[in-house]
mmCIF file of C-alpha atoms and ligand atoms in Angstrom:
data_model
loop_
_atom_site.group_PDB
_atom_site.id
_atom_site.type_symbol
_atom_site.label_atom_id
_atom_site.label_comp_id
_atom_site.label_asym_id
_atom_site.label_seq_id
_atom_site.Cartn_x
_atom_site.Cartn_y
_atom_site.Cartn_z
ATOM 1 C CA MET U 766 110.781 183.984 170.670
ATOM 2 C CA LYS U 767 109.834 180.594 171.028
ATOM 3 C CA THR U 768 107.278 178.812 168.879
ATOM 4 C CA VAL U 769 104.464 176.514 169.533
ATOM 5 C CA LEU U 770 102.281 174.386 167.514
ATOM 6 C CA VAL U 771 98.683 174.520 168.511
ATOM 7 C CA THR U 772 96.386 171.941 166.979
ATOM 8 C CA GLY U 773 92.722 172.563 166.285
ATOM 9 C CA GLY U 774 93.434 176.181 167.514
ATOM 10 C CA ALA U 775 90.435 177.201 165.656
ATOM 11 C CA GLY U 776 87.840 175.139 167.941
ATOM 12 C CA PHE U 777 86.294 176.062 171.533
ATOM 13 C CA ILE U 778 89.399 175.354 173.848
ATOM 14 C CA GLY U 779 92.112 175.408 170.963
ATOM 15 C CA SER U 780 90.944 179.406 170.364
ATOM 16 C CA ASN U 781 90.479 180.138 173.941
ATOM 17 C CA LEU U 782 93.980 178.933 174.267
ATOM 18 C CA VAL U 783 95.630 180.452 171.515
ATOM 19 C CA ARG U 784 93.941 183.712 172.694
ATOM 20 C CA TRP U 785 95.571 182.963 176.256
ATOM 21 C CA ILE U 786 98.763 182.635 175.121
ATOM 22 C CA LEU U 787 99.044 185.517 173.093
ATOM 23 C CA HIS U 788 97.683 187.363 175.771
ATOM 24 C CA HIS U 789 100.264 186.215 178.686
ATOM 25 C CA ARG U 790 103.278 184.568 177.077
ATOM 26 C CA ASP U 791 105.323 186.158 174.675
ATOM 27 C CA TRP U 792 105.288 183.136 172.029
ATOM 28 C CA ARG U 793 104.700 182.639 168.489
ATOM 29 C CA VAL U 794 101.564 180.546 167.825
ATOM 30 C CA VAL U 795 101.134 178.269 164.718
ATOM 31 C CA ASN U 796 97.692 177.145 164.596
ATOM 32 C CA LEU U 797 97.094 173.987 162.354
ATOM 33 C CA ASP U 798 93.284 173.107 161.836
ATOM 34 C CA ALA U 799 91.535 171.501 159.422
ATOM 35 C CA LEU U 800 88.096 173.584 159.797
ATOM 36 C CA THR U 801 85.649 170.924 160.575
ATOM 37 C CA TYR U 802 82.205 171.916 161.218
ATOM 38 C CA ALA U 803 83.659 173.003 164.930
ATOM 39 C CA GLY U 804 86.464 174.948 163.413
ATOM 40 C CA ASN U 805 85.580 178.543 163.312
ATOM 41 C CA LEU U 806 87.841 181.235 162.403
ATOM 42 C CA GLU U 807 85.815 183.639 163.674
ATOM 43 C CA ASN U 808 86.714 182.630 166.998
ATOM 44 C CA LEU U 809 89.907 184.054 166.677
ATOM 45 C CA ARG U 810 89.217 187.190 164.578
ATOM 46 C CA ASP U 811 90.703 189.552 167.495
ATOM 47 C CA VAL U 812 93.952 188.117 167.497
ATOM 48 C CA GLU U 813 94.281 187.299 163.695
ATOM 49 C CA GLN U 814 96.409 190.511 163.134
ATOM 50 C CA ASP U 815 98.780 189.491 165.790
ATOM 51 C CA PRO U 816 102.365 189.280 164.033
ATOM 52 C CA ARG U 817 103.025 186.401 166.375
ATOM 53 C CA TYR U 818 99.895 184.183 165.229
ATOM 54 C CA VAL U 819 99.988 182.185 162.167
ATOM 55 C CA PHE U 820 97.100 179.993 160.913
ATOM 56 C CA VAL U 821 97.509 176.958 158.589
ATOM 57 C CA HIS U 822 94.587 175.098 157.213
ATOM 58 C CA GLY U 823 95.627 171.618 157.159
ATOM 59 C CA ARG U 824 95.150 168.115 158.951
ATOM 60 C CA ILE U 825 97.079 166.199 161.690
ATOM 61 C CA GLU U 826 96.926 163.319 159.657
ATOM 62 C CA ASP U 827 99.175 165.152 156.887
ATOM 63 C CA ALA U 828 102.519 164.301 157.868
ATOM 64 C CA GLN U 829 104.380 166.206 155.237
ATOM 65 C CA LEU U 830 102.875 169.230 156.506
ATOM 66 C CA VAL U 831 103.156 168.573 159.739
ATOM 67 C CA THR U 832 106.946 168.174 159.517
ATOM 68 C CA ARG U 833 107.339 170.981 157.111
ATOM 69 C CA LEU U 834 105.888 173.330 159.595
ATOM 70 C CA LEU U 835 107.970 171.828 162.395
ATOM 71 C CA GLU U 836 111.051 172.715 160.692
ATOM 72 C CA GLU U 837 110.052 176.031 158.842
ATOM 73 C CA TYR U 838 108.600 177.598 162.299
ATOM 74 C CA ALA U 839 111.521 175.759 164.292
ATOM 75 C CA VAL U 840 108.872 174.587 166.991
ATOM 76 C CA GLU U 841 109.584 174.193 170.428
ATOM 77 C CA GLY U 842 106.496 171.999 171.436
ATOM 78 C CA ILE U 843 103.259 170.968 170.524
ATOM 79 C CA ILE U 844 99.704 171.509 172.296
ATOM 80 C CA HIS U 845 97.714 168.986 170.681
ATOM 81 C CA CYS U 846 94.032 170.087 170.479
ATOM 82 C CA ALA U 847 92.486 168.936 167.723
ATOM 83 C CA ALA U 848 89.914 166.141 167.749
ATOM 84 C CA GLU U 849 86.656 165.310 167.170
ATOM 85 C CA SER U 850 84.845 165.921 170.098
ATOM 86 C CA HIS U 851 81.247 165.596 170.395
ATOM 87 C CA VAL U 852 80.300 162.054 171.667
ATOM 88 C CA ASP U 853 76.586 162.096 170.293
ATOM 89 C CA ARG U 854 78.650 162.386 166.805
ATOM 90 C CA SER U 855 80.777 159.661 167.897
ATOM 91 C CA ILE U 856 77.633 157.377 168.384
ATOM 92 C CA LEU U 857 76.420 157.938 164.847
ATOM 93 C CA SER U 858 79.674 157.593 163.010
ATOM 94 C CA ALA U 859 82.883 156.450 165.143
ATOM 95 C CA ALA U 860 85.307 156.167 161.996
ATOM 96 C CA PRO U 861 86.222 160.235 161.744
ATOM 97 C CA PHE U 862 87.247 159.855 165.639
ATOM 98 C CA TYR U 863 89.182 156.701 164.666
ATOM 99 C CA GLU U 864 91.119 158.936 161.975
ATOM 100 C CA THR U 865 91.587 162.339 163.789
ATOM 101 C CA ASN U 866 92.021 161.301 167.156
ATOM 102 C CA VAL U 867 93.758 157.751 166.838
ATOM 103 C CA ARG U 868 95.697 158.160 163.531
ATOM 104 C CA GLY U 869 95.859 161.783 163.596
ATOM 105 C CA THR U 870 97.658 161.881 167.200
ATOM 106 C CA LEU U 871 100.010 158.890 165.863
ATOM 107 C CA VAL U 872 100.939 161.017 162.838
ATOM 108 C CA LEU U 873 101.759 164.074 165.116
ATOM 109 C CA LEU U 874 103.906 161.781 167.379
ATOM 110 C CA GLU U 875 105.817 160.216 164.819
ATOM 111 C CA ALA U 876 106.590 163.882 163.113
ATOM 112 C CA ALA U 877 107.557 165.222 166.289
ATOM 113 C CA ARG U 878 109.608 162.326 167.095
ATOM 114 C CA ALA U 879 111.705 162.644 163.610
ATOM 115 C CA TYR U 880 112.111 166.390 164.173
ATOM 116 C CA GLY U 881 113.266 166.129 167.894
ATOM 117 C CA ILE U 882 110.213 167.903 169.805
ATOM 118 C CA LYS U 883 111.188 169.445 172.880
ATOM 119 C CA ARG U 884 107.794 169.193 174.679
ATOM 120 C CA PHE U 885 104.121 167.554 173.473
ATOM 121 C CA LEU U 886 101.034 167.931 175.595
ATOM 122 C CA HIS U 887 98.315 166.032 174.617
ATOM 123 C CA VAL U 888 95.219 167.459 175.375
ATOM 124 C CA SER U 889 92.761 164.549 176.634
ATOM 125 C CA THR U 890 89.626 164.053 178.791
ATOM 126 C CA ASP U 891 87.927 162.840 181.759
ATOM 127 C CA GLU U 892 85.942 160.541 179.748
ATOM 128 C CA VAL U 893 88.590 158.232 179.043
ATOM 129 C CA TYR U 894 87.945 156.952 182.930
ATOM 130 C CA GLY U 895 84.623 155.971 182.181
ATOM 131 C CA SER U 896 81.621 156.449 184.361
ATOM 132 C CA LEU U 897 81.192 156.821 188.298
ATOM 133 C CA GLY U 898 78.668 155.603 190.662
ATOM 134 C CA PRO U 899 76.851 158.515 192.953
ATOM 135 C CA ASP U 900 79.114 157.771 196.033
ATOM 136 C CA ASP U 901 82.308 156.805 194.248
ATOM 137 C CA PRO U 902 85.134 159.167 194.635
ATOM 138 C CA PRO U 903 86.541 161.496 191.841
ATOM 139 C CA PHE U 904 88.966 159.944 189.323
ATOM 140 C CA THR U 905 92.519 160.569 190.370
ATOM 141 C CA GLU U 906 95.256 159.970 187.548
ATOM 142 C CA GLU U 907 95.798 156.295 188.944
ATOM 143 C CA SER U 908 91.713 155.313 187.959
ATOM 144 C CA PRO U 909 92.016 152.641 185.120
ATOM 145 C CA LEU U 910 91.164 153.585 181.774
ATOM 146 C CA LYS U 911 87.408 152.492 180.964
ATOM 147 C CA PRO U 912 86.173 154.386 178.015
ATOM 148 C CA ASN U 913 82.420 153.892 177.310
ATOM 149 C CA SER U 914 81.922 155.784 173.908
ATOM 150 C CA PRO U 915 83.481 155.473 170.815
ATOM 151 C CA TYR U 916 84.958 159.388 171.500
ATOM 152 C CA ALA U 917 86.132 158.197 174.780
ATOM 153 C CA ALA U 918 87.678 154.985 173.290
ATOM 154 C CA SER U 919 89.264 157.189 170.622
ATOM 155 C CA LYS U 920 90.962 159.664 173.014
ATOM 156 C CA ALA U 921 91.651 156.547 175.236
ATOM 157 C CA ALA U 922 93.373 154.825 172.305
ATOM 158 C CA ALA U 923 95.672 158.097 171.811
ATOM 159 C CA ASP U 924 96.597 158.647 175.539
ATOM 160 C CA CYS U 925 97.764 155.230 175.187
ATOM 161 C CA MET U 926 99.773 155.802 172.223
ATOM 162 C CA VAL U 927 101.438 158.885 173.770
ATOM 163 C CA ARG U 928 102.278 156.853 176.925
ATOM 164 C CA ALA U 929 103.859 154.273 174.952
ATOM 165 C CA PHE U 930 105.862 157.063 172.960
ATOM 166 C CA VAL U 931 107.348 158.217 176.206
ATOM 167 C CA HIS U 932 107.992 154.957 177.738
ATOM 168 C CA THR U 933 109.544 153.247 174.233
ATOM 169 C CA TYR U 934 111.216 156.397 172.655
ATOM 170 C CA ASN U 935 111.637 159.006 175.528
ATOM 171 C CA MET U 936 109.382 161.472 173.994
ATOM 172 C CA PRO U 937 108.762 164.516 175.905
ATOM 173 C CA ALA U 938 105.225 163.985 176.328
ATOM 174 C CA ILE U 939 102.573 165.022 179.181
ATOM 175 C CA ILE U 940 99.039 164.137 179.211
ATOM 176 C CA ALA U 941 95.914 166.644 180.314
ATOM 177 C CA ARG U 942 92.768 165.001 181.253
ATOM 178 C CA CYS U 943 90.013 168.011 181.822
ATOM 179 C CA SER U 944 86.313 167.823 182.713
ATOM 180 C CA ASN U 945 83.267 169.396 180.963
ATOM 181 C CA ASN U 946 84.421 172.789 179.974
ATOM 182 C CA TYR U 947 82.224 175.609 178.983
ATOM 183 C CA GLY U 948 82.274 179.333 178.205
ATOM 184 C CA PRO U 949 82.739 181.620 174.953
ATOM 185 C CA TYR U 950 83.113 180.242 171.731
ATOM 186 C CA GLN U 951 81.976 176.726 172.462
ATOM 187 C CA PHE U 952 79.999 175.486 169.393
ATOM 188 C CA PRO U 953 76.042 175.010 169.906
ATOM 189 C CA GLU U 954 75.951 171.207 170.009
ATOM 190 C CA LYS U 955 77.096 170.601 173.592
ATOM 191 C CA LEU U 956 75.167 170.917 176.648
ATOM 192 C CA ILE U 957 75.688 174.776 177.785
ATOM 193 C CA PRO U 958 75.575 176.367 174.282
ATOM 194 C CA LEU U 959 73.205 174.663 173.225
ATOM 195 C CA MET U 960 71.010 175.302 176.028
ATOM 196 C CA ILE U 961 71.651 179.013 175.656
ATOM 197 C CA THR U 962 70.985 179.206 172.176
ATOM 198 C CA ASN U 963 67.735 177.423 172.177
ATOM 199 C CA ALA U 964 66.392 179.419 175.065
ATOM 200 C CA LEU U 965 67.049 182.830 173.309
ATOM 201 C CA ALA U 966 65.387 181.723 170.310
ATOM 202 C CA ASP U 967 62.362 180.092 172.235
ATOM 203 C CA GLU U 968 63.041 176.602 171.211
ATOM 204 C CA PRO U 969 62.802 173.484 173.247
ATOM 205 C CA LEU U 970 65.672 172.424 175.376
ATOM 206 C CA PRO U 971 66.661 168.559 174.979
ATOM 207 C CA VAL U 972 67.364 166.938 178.311
ATOM 208 C CA TYR U 973 68.681 163.480 177.723
ATOM 209 C CA GLY U 974 66.874 161.127 180.459
ATOM 210 C CA ASP U 975 65.906 162.133 183.513
ATOM 211 C CA GLY U 976 68.852 164.960 183.420
ATOM 212 C CA HIS U 977 70.024 163.411 186.758
ATOM 213 C CA GLN U 978 73.500 162.853 185.102
ATOM 214 C CA VAL U 979 76.566 164.713 186.743
ATOM 215 C CA ARG U 980 79.506 166.246 185.376
ATOM 216 C CA ASP U 981 82.197 168.483 186.646
ATOM 217 C CA TRP U 982 82.201 172.070 185.083
ATOM 218 C CA ILE U 983 85.255 174.155 184.511
ATOM 219 C CA TYR U 984 85.340 177.533 183.112
ATOM 220 C CA VAL U 985 87.624 177.150 179.697
ATOM 221 C CA GLU U 986 90.018 179.832 180.845
ATOM 222 C CA ASP U 987 90.921 178.249 184.138
ATOM 223 C CA HIS U 988 91.860 174.964 181.834
ATOM 224 C CA CYS U 989 93.764 176.769 179.531
ATOM 225 C CA ARG U 990 95.782 178.411 182.511
ATOM 226 C CA GLY U 991 96.081 174.646 183.033
ATOM 227 C CA LEU U 992 97.124 173.832 179.934
ATOM 228 C CA VAL U 993 100.215 176.214 179.807
ATOM 229 C CA ALA U 994 101.210 174.917 183.272
ATOM 230 C CA ALA U 995 101.434 171.541 182.505
ATOM 231 C CA TYR U 996 103.183 172.441 179.038
ATOM 232 C CA GLU U 997 105.843 174.665 181.016
ATOM 233 C CA GLN U 998 106.364 172.720 184.334
ATOM 234 C CA GLY U 999 104.733 169.051 184.000
ATOM 235 C CA VAL U 1000 106.977 166.125 184.287
ATOM 236 C CA VAL U 1001 107.582 164.421 181.239
ATOM 237 C CA GLY U 1002 105.440 160.835 181.044
ATOM 238 C CA GLU U 1003 103.122 162.606 183.881
ATOM 239 C CA VAL U 1004 99.359 162.818 183.206
ATOM 240 C CA TYR U 1005 97.423 165.873 185.172
ATOM 241 C CA ASN U 1006 93.843 166.120 185.658
ATOM 242 C CA PHE U 1007 92.134 169.309 185.822
ATOM 243 C CA GLY U 1008 88.854 170.078 186.953
ATOM 244 C CA GLY U 1009 86.669 172.798 188.245
ATOM 245 C CA ARG U 1010 85.463 171.212 191.647
ATOM 246 C CA SER U 1011 81.635 171.865 190.363
ATOM 247 C CA GLU U 1012 79.416 168.787 189.624
ATOM 248 C CA ARG U 1013 76.197 169.185 188.748
ATOM 249 C CA ARG U 1014 73.013 167.428 187.508
ATOM 250 C CA ASN U 1015 71.965 168.434 183.898
ATOM 251 C CA ILE U 1016 68.875 169.263 184.846
ATOM 252 C CA ASP U 1017 70.301 171.753 187.317
ATOM 253 C CA VAL U 1018 72.404 173.543 185.062
ATOM 254 C CA VAL U 1019 69.567 173.821 182.266
ATOM 255 C CA ARG U 1020 67.667 175.422 185.164
ATOM 256 C CA ALA U 1021 70.613 177.504 185.760
ATOM 257 C CA ILE U 1022 70.542 178.773 182.248
ATOM 258 C CA LEU U 1023 67.025 179.542 182.216
ATOM 259 C CA GLN U 1024 66.651 181.380 185.370
ATOM 260 C CA LEU U 1025 69.828 183.848 184.078
ATOM 261 C CA LEU U 1026 68.019 184.380 180.834
ATOM 262 C CA GLY U 1027 64.455 184.844 182.251
ATOM 263 C CA LYS U 1028 62.992 181.847 180.612
ATOM 264 C CA PRO U 1029 60.200 179.645 181.851
ATOM 265 C CA GLU U 1030 61.063 176.324 182.648
ATOM 266 C CA SER U 1031 58.086 175.034 180.304
ATOM 267 C CA LEU U 1032 60.837 174.874 177.522
ATOM 268 C CA ILE U 1033 62.628 171.624 179.120
ATOM 269 C CA ARG U 1034 61.659 168.841 176.895
ATOM 270 C CA HIS U 1035 62.938 165.191 178.680
ATOM 271 C CA VAL U 1036 63.795 163.382 175.256
ATOM 272 C CA PRO U 1037 64.782 159.540 174.838
ATOM 273 C CA ASP U 1038 68.468 159.040 176.790
ATOM 274 C CA ARG U 1039 72.170 159.026 174.845
ATOM 275 C CA PRO U 1040 72.998 155.479 174.274
ATOM 276 C CA GLY U 1041 75.272 154.337 176.902
ATOM 277 C CA HIS U 1042 75.092 157.483 178.429
ATOM 278 C CA ASP U 1043 77.997 157.902 181.318
ATOM 279 C CA ARG U 1044 76.209 158.790 184.449
ATOM 280 C CA ARG U 1045 78.730 160.713 186.506
ATOM 281 C CA TYR U 1046 81.864 162.385 185.762
ATOM 282 C CA ALA U 1047 84.132 163.731 188.791
ATOM 283 C CA ILE U 1048 87.558 165.011 188.837
ATOM 284 C CA ASP U 1049 90.371 165.100 191.474
ATOM 285 C CA CYS U 1050 92.784 167.765 190.437
ATOM 286 C CA THR U 1051 94.817 167.763 193.568
ATOM 287 C CA LYS U 1052 98.043 166.531 191.637
ATOM 288 C CA ALA U 1053 97.746 169.411 189.504
ATOM 289 C CA GLU U 1054 97.246 171.927 192.145
ATOM 290 C CA ARG U 1055 100.196 170.318 193.998
ATOM 291 C CA GLU U 1056 102.875 170.206 191.512
ATOM 292 C CA LEU U 1057 102.095 172.827 188.649
ATOM 293 C CA GLY U 1058 100.431 175.659 190.986
ATOM 294 C CA TRP U 1059 97.303 175.547 189.580
ATOM 295 C CA THR U 1060 93.801 175.634 190.752
ATOM 296 C CA PRO U 1061 90.366 176.148 189.041
ATOM 297 C CA THR U 1062 89.416 180.054 190.247
ATOM 298 C CA VAL U 1063 86.224 180.744 188.500
ATOM 299 C CA THR U 1064 83.181 179.170 190.086
ATOM 300 C CA PHE U 1065 80.502 177.729 188.361
ATOM 301 C CA GLU U 1066 77.890 180.302 189.110
ATOM 302 C CA GLU U 1067 80.160 182.936 188.161
ATOM 303 C CA GLY U 1068 81.145 181.515 184.912
ATOM 304 C CA LEU U 1069 77.874 180.215 183.779
ATOM 305 C CA ALA U 1070 76.680 184.095 184.393
ATOM 306 C CA TRP U 1071 79.775 185.339 182.050
ATOM 307 C CA THR U 1072 79.477 182.181 179.345
ATOM 308 C CA VAL U 1073 75.609 183.739 179.127
ATOM 309 C CA GLU U 1074 76.504 187.196 179.171
ATOM 310 C CA TRP U 1075 78.689 186.601 176.231
ATOM 311 C CA TYR U 1076 76.257 184.539 174.146
ATOM 312 C CA LEU U 1077 74.038 187.580 175.134
ATOM 313 C CA HIS U 1078 76.261 189.929 173.553
ATOM 314 C CA ASN U 1079 77.473 188.056 170.636
ATOM 315 C CA ARG U 1080 74.187 187.292 168.765
ATOM 316 C CA ALA U 1081 76.097 188.172 165.260
ATOM 317 C CA TRP U 1082 78.211 184.765 166.231
ATOM 318 C CA ILE U 1083 75.635 182.605 167.332
ATOM 319 C CA GLU U 1084 73.499 183.502 163.890
ATOM 320 C CA SER U 1085 76.563 182.814 161.777
ATOM 321 C CA VAL U 1086 77.029 179.361 163.238
ATOM 322 C CA ARG U 1087 73.652 178.500 163.408
ATOM 323 C CA SER U 1088 73.588 179.609 159.608
ATOM 324 C CA GLY U 1089 76.494 178.667 158.325
ATOM 325 C CA GLU U 1090 77.827 181.589 157.691
ATOM 326 C CA TYR U 1091 80.754 181.345 159.608
ATOM 327 C CA ARG U 1092 82.152 178.929 156.748
ATOM 328 C CA ARG U 1093 81.669 181.458 154.578
ATOM 329 C CA TYR U 1094 83.731 183.936 156.429
ATOM 330 C CA TYR U 1095 86.938 181.624 156.249
ATOM 331 C CA GLU U 1096 86.131 180.967 152.417
ATOM 332 C CA GLN U 1097 86.224 185.245 151.964
ATOM 333 C CA GLN U 1098 89.258 185.864 153.896
ATOM 334 C CA TYR U 1099 91.243 183.124 152.596
ATOM 335 C CA SER U 1100 89.963 182.224 149.117
ATOM 336 C CA TRP U 1101 92.613 183.953 147.108
ATOM 337 C CA ARG U 1102 95.328 182.317 148.770
ATOM 338 C CA LEU U 1103 93.924 178.719 148.337
ATOM 339 C CA GLN U 1104 93.083 179.666 144.524
ATOM 340 C CA GLU U 1105 97.166 180.059 144.826
ATOM 341 C CA GLY U 1106 97.246 176.867 146.720
ATOM 342 C CA ALA U 1107 99.301 178.364 149.649
ATOM 343 C CA GLN U 1108 99.206 177.610 153.079
ATOM 344 C CA VAL U 1109 96.952 180.249 154.836
HETATM 345 P P1 NAD Q 1651 86.196 171.466 168.942
HETATM 346 O O1 NAD Q 1651 85.145 170.257 168.540
HETATM 347 O O2 NAD Q 1651 85.422 172.559 169.315
HETATM 348 O O3 NAD Q 1651 87.463 171.632 168.326
HETATM 349 C C1 NAD Q 1651 88.137 170.826 167.791
HETATM 350 C C2 NAD Q 1651 88.995 171.566 166.662
HETATM 351 O O4 NAD Q 1651 89.814 170.319 166.159
HETATM 352 C C3 NAD Q 1651 88.348 172.416 165.461
HETATM 353 O O5 NAD Q 1651 88.871 173.661 165.185
HETATM 354 C C4 NAD Q 1651 88.530 171.408 164.158
HETATM 355 O O6 NAD Q 1651 88.382 172.258 162.826
HETATM 356 C C5 NAD Q 1651 90.010 170.464 164.822
HETATM 357 N N1 NAD Q 1651 89.973 169.234 164.155
HETATM 358 C C6 NAD Q 1651 89.273 168.420 163.976
HETATM 359 N N2 NAD Q 1651 89.670 167.336 163.084
HETATM 360 C C7 NAD Q 1651 90.919 167.924 163.099
HETATM 361 C C8 NAD Q 1651 92.281 167.534 161.802
HETATM 362 N N3 NAD Q 1651 91.880 166.054 161.667
HETATM 363 N N4 NAD Q 1651 93.344 168.215 161.789
HETATM 364 C C9 NAD Q 1651 93.200 169.517 162.365
HETATM 365 N N5 NAD Q 1651 92.301 170.004 162.919
HETATM 366 C C10 NAD Q 1651 91.277 169.009 163.010
HETATM 367 O O7 NAD Q 1651 86.738 170.917 170.410
HETATM 368 P P2 NAD Q 1651 86.993 171.121 171.865
HETATM 369 O O8 NAD Q 1651 85.780 171.114 172.605
HETATM 370 O O9 NAD Q 1651 87.715 172.707 171.596
HETATM 371 O O10 NAD Q 1651 88.188 170.234 172.441
HETATM 372 C C11 NAD Q 1651 89.634 170.315 172.278
HETATM 373 C C12 NAD Q 1651 90.377 169.096 172.688
HETATM 374 O O11 NAD Q 1651 89.989 169.222 174.443
HETATM 375 C C13 NAD Q 1651 90.138 167.927 172.197
HETATM 376 O O12 NAD Q 1651 91.070 167.272 172.356
HETATM 377 C C14 NAD Q 1651 88.798 167.394 173.395
HETATM 378 O O13 NAD Q 1651 88.952 166.073 173.299
HETATM 379 C C15 NAD Q 1651 89.477 167.891 174.863
HETATM 380 N N6 NAD Q 1651 88.321 167.850 175.680
HETATM 381 C C16 NAD Q 1651 87.277 168.877 175.688
HETATM 382 C C17 NAD Q 1651 86.667 169.114 176.577
HETATM 383 C C18 NAD Q 1651 85.167 169.855 176.318
HETATM 384 O O14 NAD Q 1651 84.251 169.627 177.150
HETATM 385 N N7 NAD Q 1651 85.065 170.403 175.270
HETATM 386 C C19 NAD Q 1651 86.881 168.591 177.964
HETATM 387 C C20 NAD Q 1651 88.127 167.716 178.047
HETATM 388 C C21 NAD Q 1651 88.735 167.484 177.032
HETATM 389 P P1 TYD Q 1652 78.034 167.216 176.194
HETATM 390 O O1 TYD Q 1652 77.977 169.206 176.089
HETATM 391 O O2 TYD Q 1652 77.670 166.447 175.043
HETATM 392 O O3 TYD Q 1652 79.354 166.410 176.844
HETATM 393 P P2 TYD Q 1652 79.768 165.101 177.243
HETATM 394 O O4 TYD Q 1652 78.709 164.289 176.823
HETATM 395 O O5 TYD Q 1652 81.035 164.992 176.538
HETATM 396 O O6 TYD Q 1652 80.083 165.131 178.733
HETATM 397 O O7 TYD Q 1652 76.840 166.799 177.264
HETATM 398 C C1 TYD Q 1652 76.816 167.003 178.840
HETATM 399 C C2 TYD Q 1652 75.759 166.158 179.586
HETATM 400 O O8 TYD Q 1652 74.427 166.674 178.868
HETATM 401 C C3 TYD Q 1652 75.581 164.772 179.003
HETATM 402 O O9 TYD Q 1652 75.466 164.202 180.125
HETATM 403 C C4 TYD Q 1652 74.419 164.682 178.253
HETATM 404 C C5 TYD Q 1652 73.697 165.700 178.355
HETATM 405 N N1 TYD Q 1652 73.104 166.601 177.274
HETATM 406 C C6 TYD Q 1652 71.592 166.511 177.397
HETATM 407 O O10 TYD Q 1652 70.865 166.420 178.524
HETATM 408 N N2 TYD Q 1652 71.046 167.333 176.235
HETATM 409 C C7 TYD Q 1652 71.755 167.634 174.822
HETATM 410 O O11 TYD Q 1652 71.107 168.460 173.992
HETATM 411 C C8 TYD Q 1652 73.195 167.597 175.038
HETATM 412 C C9 TYD Q 1652 73.957 167.822 173.792
HETATM 413 C C10 TYD Q 1652 73.717 167.140 176.100
#
């Protein structure tokens, strides 16, 4: 049985990816996650007993730990999701983004190279391409990197390092760049889960500026399927864009959520805009469709309805995240092993 190391597997996309792999492939998954505020082991409660699943608490910047895991589990390849991922946090403080996204990626690349990894899928973002005007064509894999936020800059720097490792050391790496994901288990600081959870609590919905900024939205499972396709079939050194072909203005997304929940638009509050706010992202994913046989299958209306439904049925998850209780779940589950100083 092959083993893949998924970094950041306790986060939003990582946990959906780990679950997708365990359901659709006969692989062992080692999940290396630092459990920052965004990492939540409750996201994987339904698969944690699967004998093919191993959780390891640690940081990707820990070269010794990464090397030990690669060797101990005879890892075939890495799917690198771990990151500091929230633009607003990067505006408040860029340093953690440099540490995890840039230095952490370099540590992983060096460990993977020394070990002789067979596959390295770097999970990046469309935000490395910068912002589009209203009539510009969507980003392709050939679009120049013009990151605007500290988050996007850190991801672009990591992408460049991955590219350099392919070019210089023949590292068998591939880069995936995806648009905005939404779906179950997304931490409620990103637009869609924040608006759902605030609306459920009858709290104001903060819309930055005029709300006319545009994002392309992809249902997280479509992205996960694309990541596995890129891991299995992608050509080394290539970049693959993934998107949902669902460009929407933020204000329209927020209104759709209120409508699904039967809540009034009077909850919307226009607040001062995010500094340096990118106006529009849109992604051309025809290369992934042509070369990987992948296509997004979930329409935005369908996916948003499922997502709202998921949050409605998982109030306990929302409560534990909002109250910080989810951190205690981790401590209870793993405290005895932590006390022994062993990996979990
Ligand atoms: P997330 O913030 O929900 O999860 C990140 C995970 O990484 C968390 O579990 C966290 O504990 C872990 N982590 C953070 N720093 C770490 C470190 N130093 N060592 C080990 N683990 C660490 O993020 P997400 O939304 O799931 O995004 C996952 C990846 O996908 C990121 O690389 C992000 O840039 C990329 N991406 C996200 C989106 C999106 O819309 N969410 C879109 C395109 C690309
Ligand atoms: P976000 O989910 O933070 O993703 P990104 O900035 O990576 O695209 O935000 C999506 C869009 O929603 C973005 O244009 C910023 C906007 N936004 C708000 O208007 N209000 C909010 O409270 C948040 C978190 C985001």
